[in-house]
Coordinates of C-alpha atoms and ligand atoms in Angstrom, one line a residue:
M1 CA 4.8 8.3 -31.0
T2 CA 4.1 5.3 -28.9
A3 CA 5.0 5.4 -25.2
P4 CA 8.3 3.9 -24.3
Q5 CA 8.1 0.5 -22.8
V6 CA 10.4 0.2 -19.8
S7 CA 10.8 -2.5 -17.2
R8 CA 11.4 -0.3 -14.1
P9 CA 9.6 2.7 -12.8
Q10 CA 10.8 5.9 -14.4
A11 CA 11.3 8.1 -11.3
R12 CA 14.1 9.6 -9.3
V13 CA 14.4 7.9 -6.0
L14 CA 17.1 8.8 -3.5
R15 CA 17.6 6.3 -0.6
T16 CA 21.1 7.2 0.4
E17 CA 23.5 10.1 -0.2
I18 CA 25.1 10.0 -3.7
P19 CA 27.3 8.0 -4.1
G20 CA 25.9 5.7 -1.5
P21 CA 27.9 3.3 0.8
R22 CA 27.9 0.3 -1.6
S23 CA 29.1 2.5 -4.5
R24 CA 31.8 4.0 -2.3
E25 CA 33.0 0.6 -1.3
L26 CA 33.2 -0.6 -4.9
H27 CA 35.0 2.6 -5.8
Q28 CA 37.7 1.9 -3.3
R29 CA 38.1 -1.6 -4.6
R30 CA 38.3 -0.2 -8.1
A31 CA 41.4 1.7 -7.3
T32 CA 43.4 -1.5 -6.7
A33 CA 42.3 -3.1 -10.0
V34 CA 41.4 -0.5 -12.6
A35 CA 43.9 1.8 -14.2
A36 CA 43.7 5.4 -12.8
G37 CA 43.7 6.8 -16.3
V38 CA 40.2 5.5 -16.9
S39 CA 38.0 7.9 -14.8
S40 CA 34.3 8.1 -14.1
V41 CA 32.2 11.3 -14.0
L42 CA 29.9 10.1 -11.3
P43 CA 31.0 6.9 -9.4
I44 CA 27.6 5.5 -8.6
Y45 CA 27.8 1.8 -9.5
V46 CA 24.9 0.8 -11.8
A47 CA 22.9 -2.4 -11.1
E48 CA 20.2 -1.9 -13.7
A49 CA 19.0 0.7 -16.1
S50 CA 15.9 1.3 -18.2
G51 CA 14.5 4.1 -20.3
G52 CA 15.9 7.3 -18.8
V53 CA 16.7 6.0 -15.3
L54 CA 19.9 4.4 -13.8
H55 CA 19.3 2.2 -10.7
D56 CA 22.4 1.9 -8.5
V57 CA 23.7 -0.7 -6.1
D58 CA 22.4 1.3 -3.1
G59 CA 18.8 1.3 -4.4
N60 CA 18.9 4.9 -5.7
S61 CA 17.3 5.7 -9.1
L62 CA 18.9 8.6 -11.0
I63 CA 17.6 10.6 -14.0
D64 CA 19.9 10.0 -16.9
L65 CA 20.6 13.2 -18.9
G66 CA 23.8 11.8 -20.5
S67 CA 22.7 8.5 -22.2
G68 CA 26.2 7.1 -21.6
I69 CA 27.5 10.0 -23.8
A70 CA 24.8 10.0 -26.5
V71 CA 24.6 6.2 -26.9
T72 CA 21.3 5.0 -25.4
N73 CA 19.2 7.3 -27.6
V74 CA 16.5 4.6 -27.7
G75 CA 16.7 4.3 -23.9
N76 CA 18.6 1.9 -21.8
S77 CA 17.9 -1.8 -22.4
A78 CA 15.2 -0.8 -24.9
P79 CA 13.0 -3.9 -25.6
E80 CA 13.6 -3.4 -29.4
V81 CA 17.3 -3.9 -28.7
V82 CA 17.1 -6.5 -25.9
D83 CA 15.0 -9.1 -27.8
P84 CA 17.0 -9.3 -31.0
V85 CA 20.2 -9.3 -29.0
R86 CA 18.9 -12.3 -26.9
R87 CA 17.9 -14.2 -30.0
Q88 CA 21.2 -13.5 -31.8
V89 CA 23.4 -14.4 -28.8
A90 CA 21.7 -17.8 -28.7
E91 CA 22.1 -18.3 -32.4
F92 CA 25.7 -17.5 -32.8
T93 CA 28.0 -14.9 -31.1
H94 CA 30.8 -14.5 -33.6
T95 CA 32.3 -15.9 -36.8
C96 CA 34.3 -12.9 -38.0
F97 CA 32.7 -11.3 -41.0
M98 CA 36.0 -11.5 -42.8
V99 CA 36.0 -15.3 -42.4
T100 CA 32.4 -16.4 -42.8
P101 CA 29.8 -13.6 -43.3
Y102 CA 26.2 -13.3 -42.0
E103 CA 23.1 -11.4 -43.1
N104 CA 22.6 -8.8 -40.3
Y105 CA 25.9 -7.1 -41.2
L106 CA 24.5 -6.5 -44.7
Q107 CA 21.2 -5.3 -43.2
V108 CA 23.0 -2.7 -41.1
C109 CA 25.0 -1.5 -44.2
E110 CA 21.7 -1.3 -46.2
E111 CA 20.1 0.8 -43.4
L112 CA 23.1 3.1 -43.3
A113 CA 22.9 3.6 -47.0
A114 CA 19.2 4.5 -46.8
L115 CA 19.4 6.7 -43.7
T116 CA 22.6 8.8 -44.2
P117 CA 22.4 12.0 -46.3
G118 CA 22.4 11.8 -50.1
S119 CA 20.7 9.5 -52.6
H120 CA 24.0 8.4 -54.3
D121 CA 25.2 4.8 -54.3
K122 CA 26.9 4.0 -50.9
R123 CA 28.9 1.3 -49.2
S124 CA 29.7 0.8 -45.5
A125 CA 32.3 -0.9 -43.4
L126 CA 31.7 -1.7 -39.8
F127 CA 34.0 -1.3 -36.8
N128 CA 33.9 -1.4 -33.0
S129 CA 34.4 2.2 -31.8
G130 CA 34.1 5.7 -33.0
A131 CA 37.9 6.2 -33.0
E132 CA 38.3 3.2 -35.2
A133 CA 35.7 4.5 -37.7
V134 CA 37.5 7.8 -37.8
E135 CA 40.8 6.1 -38.4
N136 CA 39.3 4.2 -41.3
A137 CA 37.7 7.2 -42.8
V138 CA 41.2 8.9 -42.9
K139 CA 42.7 5.7 -44.4
I140 CA 40.0 5.6 -47.1
A141 CA 40.2 9.4 -47.8
R142 CA 44.0 9.2 -48.3
R143 CA 44.0 6.2 -50.5
A144 CA 41.0 7.3 -52.6
T145 CA 42.4 10.7 -53.3
G146 CA 46.1 9.9 -53.3
R147 CA 46.6 12.9 -51.1
Q148 CA 47.8 13.0 -47.4
A149 CA 46.7 16.2 -45.6
I150 CA 43.7 16.0 -43.3
V151 CA 42.2 19.3 -42.1
V152 CA 40.5 19.4 -38.7
F153 CA 39.1 22.2 -36.6
D154 CA 39.7 24.0 -33.3
H155 CA 37.8 22.3 -30.4
A156 CA 37.5 19.1 -32.4
Y157 CA 37.2 15.7 -30.7
H158 CA 37.7 12.5 -32.8
G159 CA 39.0 10.0 -30.2
R160 CA 41.9 8.7 -28.1
T161 CA 43.8 6.3 -30.4
N162 CA 47.1 7.6 -31.8
L163 CA 45.8 8.9 -35.1
T164 CA 42.6 10.3 -33.5
M165 CA 44.6 12.0 -30.7
A166 CA 46.3 14.0 -33.5
L167 CA 42.9 14.9 -34.9
T168 CA 41.6 15.9 -31.5
A169 CA 42.3 19.5 -30.4
K170 CA 42.5 19.5 -26.6
S171 CA 45.8 18.6 -25.0
V172 CA 44.9 17.8 -21.4
P173 CA 43.7 15.2 -20.7
Y174 CA 43.5 13.6 -24.2
K175 CA 47.0 14.1 -25.7
H176 CA 49.5 15.5 -23.2
G177 CA 52.5 13.3 -22.9
F178 CA 51.2 10.7 -25.4
G179 CA 53.1 11.8 -28.5
P180 CA 54.6 11.6 -31.0
F181 CA 51.4 12.2 -33.0
A182 CA 50.6 11.2 -36.5
P183 CA 51.7 13.6 -39.2
E184 CA 49.8 15.5 -41.9
I185 CA 47.1 16.8 -39.7
Y186 CA 46.3 20.5 -40.0
R187 CA 44.0 22.6 -37.7
V188 CA 41.9 25.6 -38.8
P189 CA 39.5 27.8 -36.9
M190 CA 36.0 26.6 -36.3
S191 CA 32.9 28.8 -36.6
Y192 CA 31.9 29.6 -33.0
P193 CA 29.2 32.2 -33.4
A194 CA 28.8 33.1 -29.7
R195 CA 32.5 34.1 -29.5
D196 CA 33.7 35.0 -33.0
R197 CA 30.5 36.9 -34.0
R198 CA 31.1 35.9 -37.6
S199 CA 28.6 34.7 -40.1
G200 CA 29.1 31.1 -41.4
A201 CA 30.3 32.4 -44.7
E202 CA 32.9 34.7 -43.1
A203 CA 34.2 31.9 -40.9
A204 CA 34.3 29.5 -43.8
R205 CA 36.3 32.0 -45.9
D206 CA 38.8 32.2 -43.1
A207 CA 39.2 28.4 -42.8
V208 CA 39.4 28.0 -46.6
D209 CA 41.9 30.8 -46.8
R210 CA 44.2 29.1 -44.3
I211 CA 43.9 25.8 -46.1
E212 CA 44.7 27.3 -49.5
K213 CA 47.6 29.5 -48.2
Q214 CA 49.2 27.0 -45.8
L215 CA 48.6 23.7 -47.6
G216 CA 47.3 24.2 -51.1
A217 CA 44.0 22.5 -51.9
D218 CA 45.6 19.8 -54.0
S219 CA 47.5 18.3 -51.1
V220 CA 44.3 17.9 -49.0
A221 CA 42.7 14.5 -48.9
A222 CA 39.8 15.4 -46.6
V223 CA 38.2 18.0 -44.3
L224 CA 37.0 16.2 -41.2
I225 CA 34.3 17.9 -39.1
E226 CA 31.7 17.3 -36.4
P227 CA 28.6 19.1 -37.7
I228 CA 28.0 20.1 -34.1
Q229 CA 31.1 19.6 -32.0
G230 CA 30.7 17.3 -29.1
E231 CA 33.5 17.1 -26.4
G232 CA 34.9 20.4 -27.6
G233 CA 31.8 22.3 -26.2
F234 CA 28.7 21.6 -28.2
I235 CA 29.7 24.3 -30.6
E236 CA 27.3 24.6 -33.5
P237 CA 28.8 26.5 -36.4
A238 CA 26.9 29.5 -37.8
R239 CA 24.5 28.8 -40.5
G240 CA 26.2 28.5 -43.9
F241 CA 29.5 27.4 -42.5
L242 CA 29.1 23.7 -43.2
P243 CA 27.6 24.2 -46.7
A244 CA 30.4 26.6 -47.7
I245 CA 33.1 24.2 -46.5
A246 CA 31.4 21.3 -48.3
D247 CA 31.1 23.3 -51.5
W248 CA 34.8 24.2 -51.4
C249 CA 35.6 20.6 -50.9
R250 CA 33.6 19.5 -53.9
D251 CA 35.2 22.2 -56.1
N252 CA 38.7 21.1 -55.1
G253 CA 38.5 17.3 -55.1
V254 CA 38.7 17.2 -51.3
L255 CA 36.5 14.8 -49.4
F256 CA 34.1 16.2 -46.9
V257 CA 34.0 13.8 -44.0
A258 CA 31.3 14.3 -41.4
D259 CA 32.0 12.8 -37.9
E260 CA 28.4 12.2 -36.8
I261 CA 29.4 9.9 -34.0
Q262 CA 27.8 12.1 -31.3
T263 CA 25.3 14.0 -33.5
G264 CA 23.9 10.9 -35.4
F265 CA 20.9 8.8 -35.0
C266 CA 18.1 11.3 -34.3
R267 CA 20.0 13.1 -31.5
T268 CA 19.6 16.6 -33.1
G269 CA 16.1 16.1 -34.3
A270 CA 17.1 14.6 -37.7
W271 CA 18.7 11.2 -38.5
F272 CA 22.0 13.1 -39.0
A273 CA 22.9 16.7 -38.2
C274 CA 24.2 17.4 -41.8
E275 CA 20.5 17.3 -42.9
H276 CA 19.7 20.6 -41.1
E277 CA 21.6 22.4 -43.9
D278 CA 21.2 19.8 -46.7
V279 CA 24.9 19.0 -46.6
V280 CA 25.8 15.6 -48.2
P281 CA 29.1 14.3 -46.9
D282 CA 31.4 12.1 -49.1
L283 CA 32.1 9.9 -46.0
I284 CA 30.3 9.8 -42.7
T285 CA 31.4 8.2 -39.5
T286 CA 28.8 6.9 -37.0
A287 CA 29.0 5.0 -33.7
K288 CA 27.5 6.0 -30.2
G289 CA 23.7 6.1 -30.9
I290 CA 23.8 3.3 -33.6
A291 CA 23.2 0.2 -31.5
G292 CA 21.5 1.1 -28.2
G293 CA 24.7 0.6 -26.2
L294 CA 26.4 -2.3 -27.9
P295 CA 29.8 -1.5 -29.5
L296 CA 29.4 -0.8 -33.2
A297 CA 30.7 1.9 -35.5
A298 CA 30.6 2.5 -39.3
V299 CA 32.1 4.4 -42.2
T300 CA 29.5 5.0 -44.9
G301 CA 30.5 6.7 -48.1
R302 CA 30.3 7.1 -51.8
A303 CA 30.5 3.7 -53.5
E304 CA 33.4 4.6 -55.8
L305 CA 35.5 5.8 -52.9
M306 CA 34.7 2.9 -50.6
D307 CA 35.1 0.3 -53.3
A308 CA 38.5 1.7 -54.3
M309 CA 40.0 0.0 -51.2
P310 CA 41.5 -3.3 -52.1
P311 CA 40.2 -6.5 -50.5
G312 CA 41.6 -7.1 -47.0
S313 CA 42.6 -3.4 -46.5
L314 CA 39.6 -2.7 -44.2
G315 CA 38.2 -4.7 -41.3
G316 CA 39.1 -6.2 -38.0
T317 CA 38.3 -9.3 -36.0
Y318 CA 35.2 -8.0 -34.2
G319 CA 34.0 -5.2 -36.6
G320 CA 30.3 -5.7 -37.2
N321 CA 29.9 -8.4 -34.6
P322 CA 26.5 -10.1 -35.2
V323 CA 25.2 -9.3 -31.7
A324 CA 26.0 -5.6 -32.2
C325 CA 24.4 -5.7 -35.6
A326 CA 21.3 -7.2 -34.1
A327 CA 21.3 -4.4 -31.6
A328 CA 21.7 -1.8 -34.3
L329 CA 18.8 -3.1 -36.4
G330 CA 16.6 -3.1 -33.3
S331 CA 17.7 0.4 -32.3
I332 CA 17.1 1.8 -35.8
R333 CA 13.7 0.2 -35.8
A334 CA 12.9 1.8 -32.5
M335 CA 14.0 5.2 -33.8
R336 CA 11.8 4.8 -36.9
D337 CA 8.7 3.3 -35.2
R338 CA 8.8 5.8 -32.3
D339 CA 9.8 8.7 -34.5
L340 CA 12.7 9.6 -32.1
A341 CA 13.8 12.5 -34.3
A342 CA 10.5 14.2 -33.4
A343 CA 11.1 13.2 -29.8
A344 CA 14.5 14.9 -29.9
R345 CA 12.9 18.1 -31.3
A346 CA 10.2 18.0 -28.6
I347 CA 13.0 17.7 -25.9
G348 CA 14.7 20.8 -27.4
D349 CA 11.3 22.6 -27.5
L350 CA 10.9 21.9 -23.8
A351 CA 14.4 22.6 -22.7
F352 CA 15.6 25.6 -24.7
P353 CA 13.1 28.3 -23.6
R354 CA 13.7 27.3 -19.9
L355 CA 17.5 27.4 -20.3
R356 CA 17.3 30.8 -22.1
A357 CA 15.1 32.2 -19.3
L358 CA 17.6 30.8 -16.8
A359 CA 20.4 32.6 -18.7
E360 CA 18.5 35.9 -18.5
E361 CA 17.8 35.4 -14.8
T362 CA 21.3 34.3 -13.5
G363 CA 23.8 36.2 -15.7
V364 CA 26.3 33.3 -15.6
I365 CA 25.2 31.6 -18.8
F366 CA 27.1 33.0 -21.8
D367 CA 25.3 30.9 -24.4
V368 CA 22.6 28.2 -24.7
R369 CA 23.0 26.3 -27.9
G370 CA 22.6 23.0 -29.8
R371 CA 19.7 21.3 -31.5
G372 CA 17.0 18.9 -30.5
A373 CA 18.3 16.7 -27.6
M374 CA 21.9 17.9 -28.0
I375 CA 22.0 20.9 -25.7
G376 CA 25.0 22.9 -24.4
I377 CA 25.0 25.6 -21.7
E378 CA 28.2 27.6 -21.6
F379 CA 29.1 29.2 -18.2
T380 CA 31.2 32.4 -17.8
K381 CA 32.1 34.8 -15.0
P382 CA 29.1 37.2 -14.7
G383 CA 28.9 39.8 -17.5
T384 CA 32.1 38.6 -19.2
A385 CA 33.2 36.0 -21.8
E386 CA 35.7 34.5 -19.4
P387 CA 35.1 30.7 -19.0
D388 CA 34.1 29.5 -15.5
P389 CA 35.0 25.8 -15.3
E390 CA 34.8 25.9 -11.4
L391 CA 31.2 27.1 -11.4
T392 CA 30.4 24.5 -14.1
A393 CA 31.9 21.7 -12.0
R394 CA 30.1 22.9 -8.9
I395 CA 26.7 22.9 -10.7
A396 CA 27.4 19.4 -12.2
R397 CA 28.3 18.1 -8.8
A398 CA 25.1 19.6 -7.2
C399 CA 23.0 17.9 -9.9
H400 CA 24.8 14.6 -9.2
A401 CA 24.2 14.9 -5.5
Q402 CA 20.5 15.3 -6.3
G403 CA 20.4 12.2 -8.5
V404 CA 20.6 13.7 -11.9
V405 CA 23.4 12.5 -14.2
I406 CA 24.8 15.5 -16.1
L407 CA 28.0 15.8 -18.2
T408 CA 30.3 18.7 -18.8
C409 CA 32.5 19.3 -21.9
G410 CA 34.3 22.1 -23.7
T411 CA 37.9 23.1 -24.3
Y412 CA 37.7 25.2 -21.2
G413 CA 35.5 22.7 -19.3
N414 CA 32.8 25.3 -18.9
V415 CA 29.9 23.7 -20.8
I416 CA 27.2 21.6 -19.3
R417 CA 25.7 19.3 -22.0
L418 CA 22.4 17.6 -21.9
L419 CA 22.0 14.4 -23.9
P420 CA 18.9 12.7 -22.5
P421 CA 17.7 9.4 -24.0
L422 CA 15.2 10.4 -26.7
V423 CA 12.5 8.3 -25.0
I424 CA 12.7 10.1 -21.7
S425 CA 9.3 11.0 -20.4
H426 CA 8.6 14.8 -20.3
P427 CA 7.8 14.7 -16.5
L428 CA 11.2 13.1 -15.9
L429 CA 13.0 15.5 -18.1
D430 CA 11.1 18.3 -16.4
E431 CA 12.3 17.1 -13.0
G432 CA 15.9 16.8 -14.2
L433 CA 15.8 20.4 -15.6
A434 CA 14.3 21.7 -12.4
V435 CA 17.2 20.2 -10.4
L436 CA 19.6 21.8 -12.9
E437 CA 17.8 25.1 -12.6
S438 CA 18.0 25.2 -8.8
A439 CA 21.7 24.2 -8.9
V440 CA 22.5 27.1 -11.3
R441 CA 20.5 29.5 -9.2
E442 CA 22.1 28.5 -6.0
H443 CA 25.7 28.4 -7.3
A444 CA 25.4 31.6 -9.5
R445 CA 25.1 33.7 -6.3
Ligands
PLP501 C1 33.0 9.8 -28.9 C2 33.4 10.4 -30.2 C3 34.4 9.8 -31.0 C4 35.2 8.6 -30.5 O1 34.3 7.5 -30.3 P1 34.8 6.3 -29.4 O2 33.7 5.2 -29.6 O3 34.9 6.8 -28.0 O4 36.1 5.8 -29.9 C5 34.8 10.3 -32.2 N1 34.2 11.4 -32.6 C6 33.2 12.0 -32.0 C7 32.5 13.3 -32.5 C8 32.8 11.6 -30.7 O5 31.8 12.2 -30.0

C-alpha cells in the first residue's frame, strides 16, 4: 500500500473551542436561510478537507471518523479524484446521458460489472443518490418478476424519499408525519445476534416463515437487505443468515437485492460486504463510497433482469453525470491501487481489540461489532441490555469537543459508529480512538 498523498497536514489541531466563533456565527445565519429539517451532527463549518482531517473556518483541524457517512473512503479530496474531476469539468459538465451519451458512464458500468459479486452477465444504470438507486431497484424487481411485494427488515434504512421512507424502519425522525407511505412493503425480523441470540439459520427460518405465512412466496418480488445494517445500528446478521435468505430467494423466484450503499467500496474489508459469505445478489445498489464525495449511485444486476426494462423506463436528467463518473473512476482506481480493502481490514484489526478491551473495562458497552472499517459500539445501562442513548450522545459530544468527528446511529440511538476514511494514517486513527476511549471512561462513571 502506498502512502496516501494529502495536501494538508494530517493532525488534530484545536485553536478555539469546538465549534469556534466563526462557525457559531455561520450557524446563526444558517437558521434564517436553511430549513430546520436539515440538521448537522457537528456544526463546525468546513473550509478545507484532506485525507482524514477536516479543517474548519476557525483554523481547527478535526480527525474525521465519519467520512461524511461512509462516502470519502479514498480520503477527502483524494488526488485520484480531484485530477480527473478537474479535467472532466473543463471538457464538458453535462449533456444528459439520455440525450447524447459519453464514454465514462460506460466505464463506470464496466467497473461495476467487474467489481460486484458474481461472474454472470451484468448491466448497470446510474443515478444521483442512494435513495434513487433503491427506488429503481424496486421498480426493476417488480417489473422483472411481475410481482409486487417487497420484503424489508427491522432496523432497515433505505432513504428518505417517499418509497424509501416506507422501506426504512425507524419512524422518528425519518417517517413520522410524512405519510401516506407506499404500499406492498412488508417487514420481517432481522438477525441481531447480540440481542436475539439466534444462529443465522434460525433467524432466517423465522423471517422466511413469516414471508411464507403472511405473504406467500409467489407474491414477493424481492427481499431487500443491507448485508450489515447502517443507520439502524451497524447490525451484522449472524453467519449463515444472508446465504439462507439468498438461497430461499433463488428457490422461490424472488430477487435478492443487496443494499450496499453504506457497506460497499472496500468499507468492510472487501469490495462488497456480500463477499464475506459468498452471497451473490440479483441486484445490488451502490452510492456513498462510489465516487469520493461526488453524487453518484447505481443499480447493478443480472443482465436479463436489467434489460427487461423498456427504453426510457429508467434514468433521469443528471444520473451518471460525467463529472461524477470521472470521480468514480478515480476513486475506484485509488481503491484498487492502494488496496483499500486491506486498509479497511487493518483499521478493524487496530480498533476491534481496543474497543473490546474498553467494553470489558467500562461495563457500558453491550456489543462491539462490524467488519473492517465499519465499526459499531452499542451502549447500554451497566450490566443490562437497556439502550442508553443519553450516554451515547454525551460520549459523542465529548469527542466532538475534542476535535474528533464521530457519528451515532441505531433504532435506539445508542450506537457509536466509526467510519474512518480508509486512507487514514494509523497514528491519526490511534489518536481518534484514544479520545473516544477517554470519553467513554469519563462518562461511564
Ligand atoms: C445512506 C443510505 C441510503 C440512502 O442514500 P442517500 O444517498 O442518502 O439517498 C440507502 N441505503 C443505505 C444502506 C444507506 O446507508
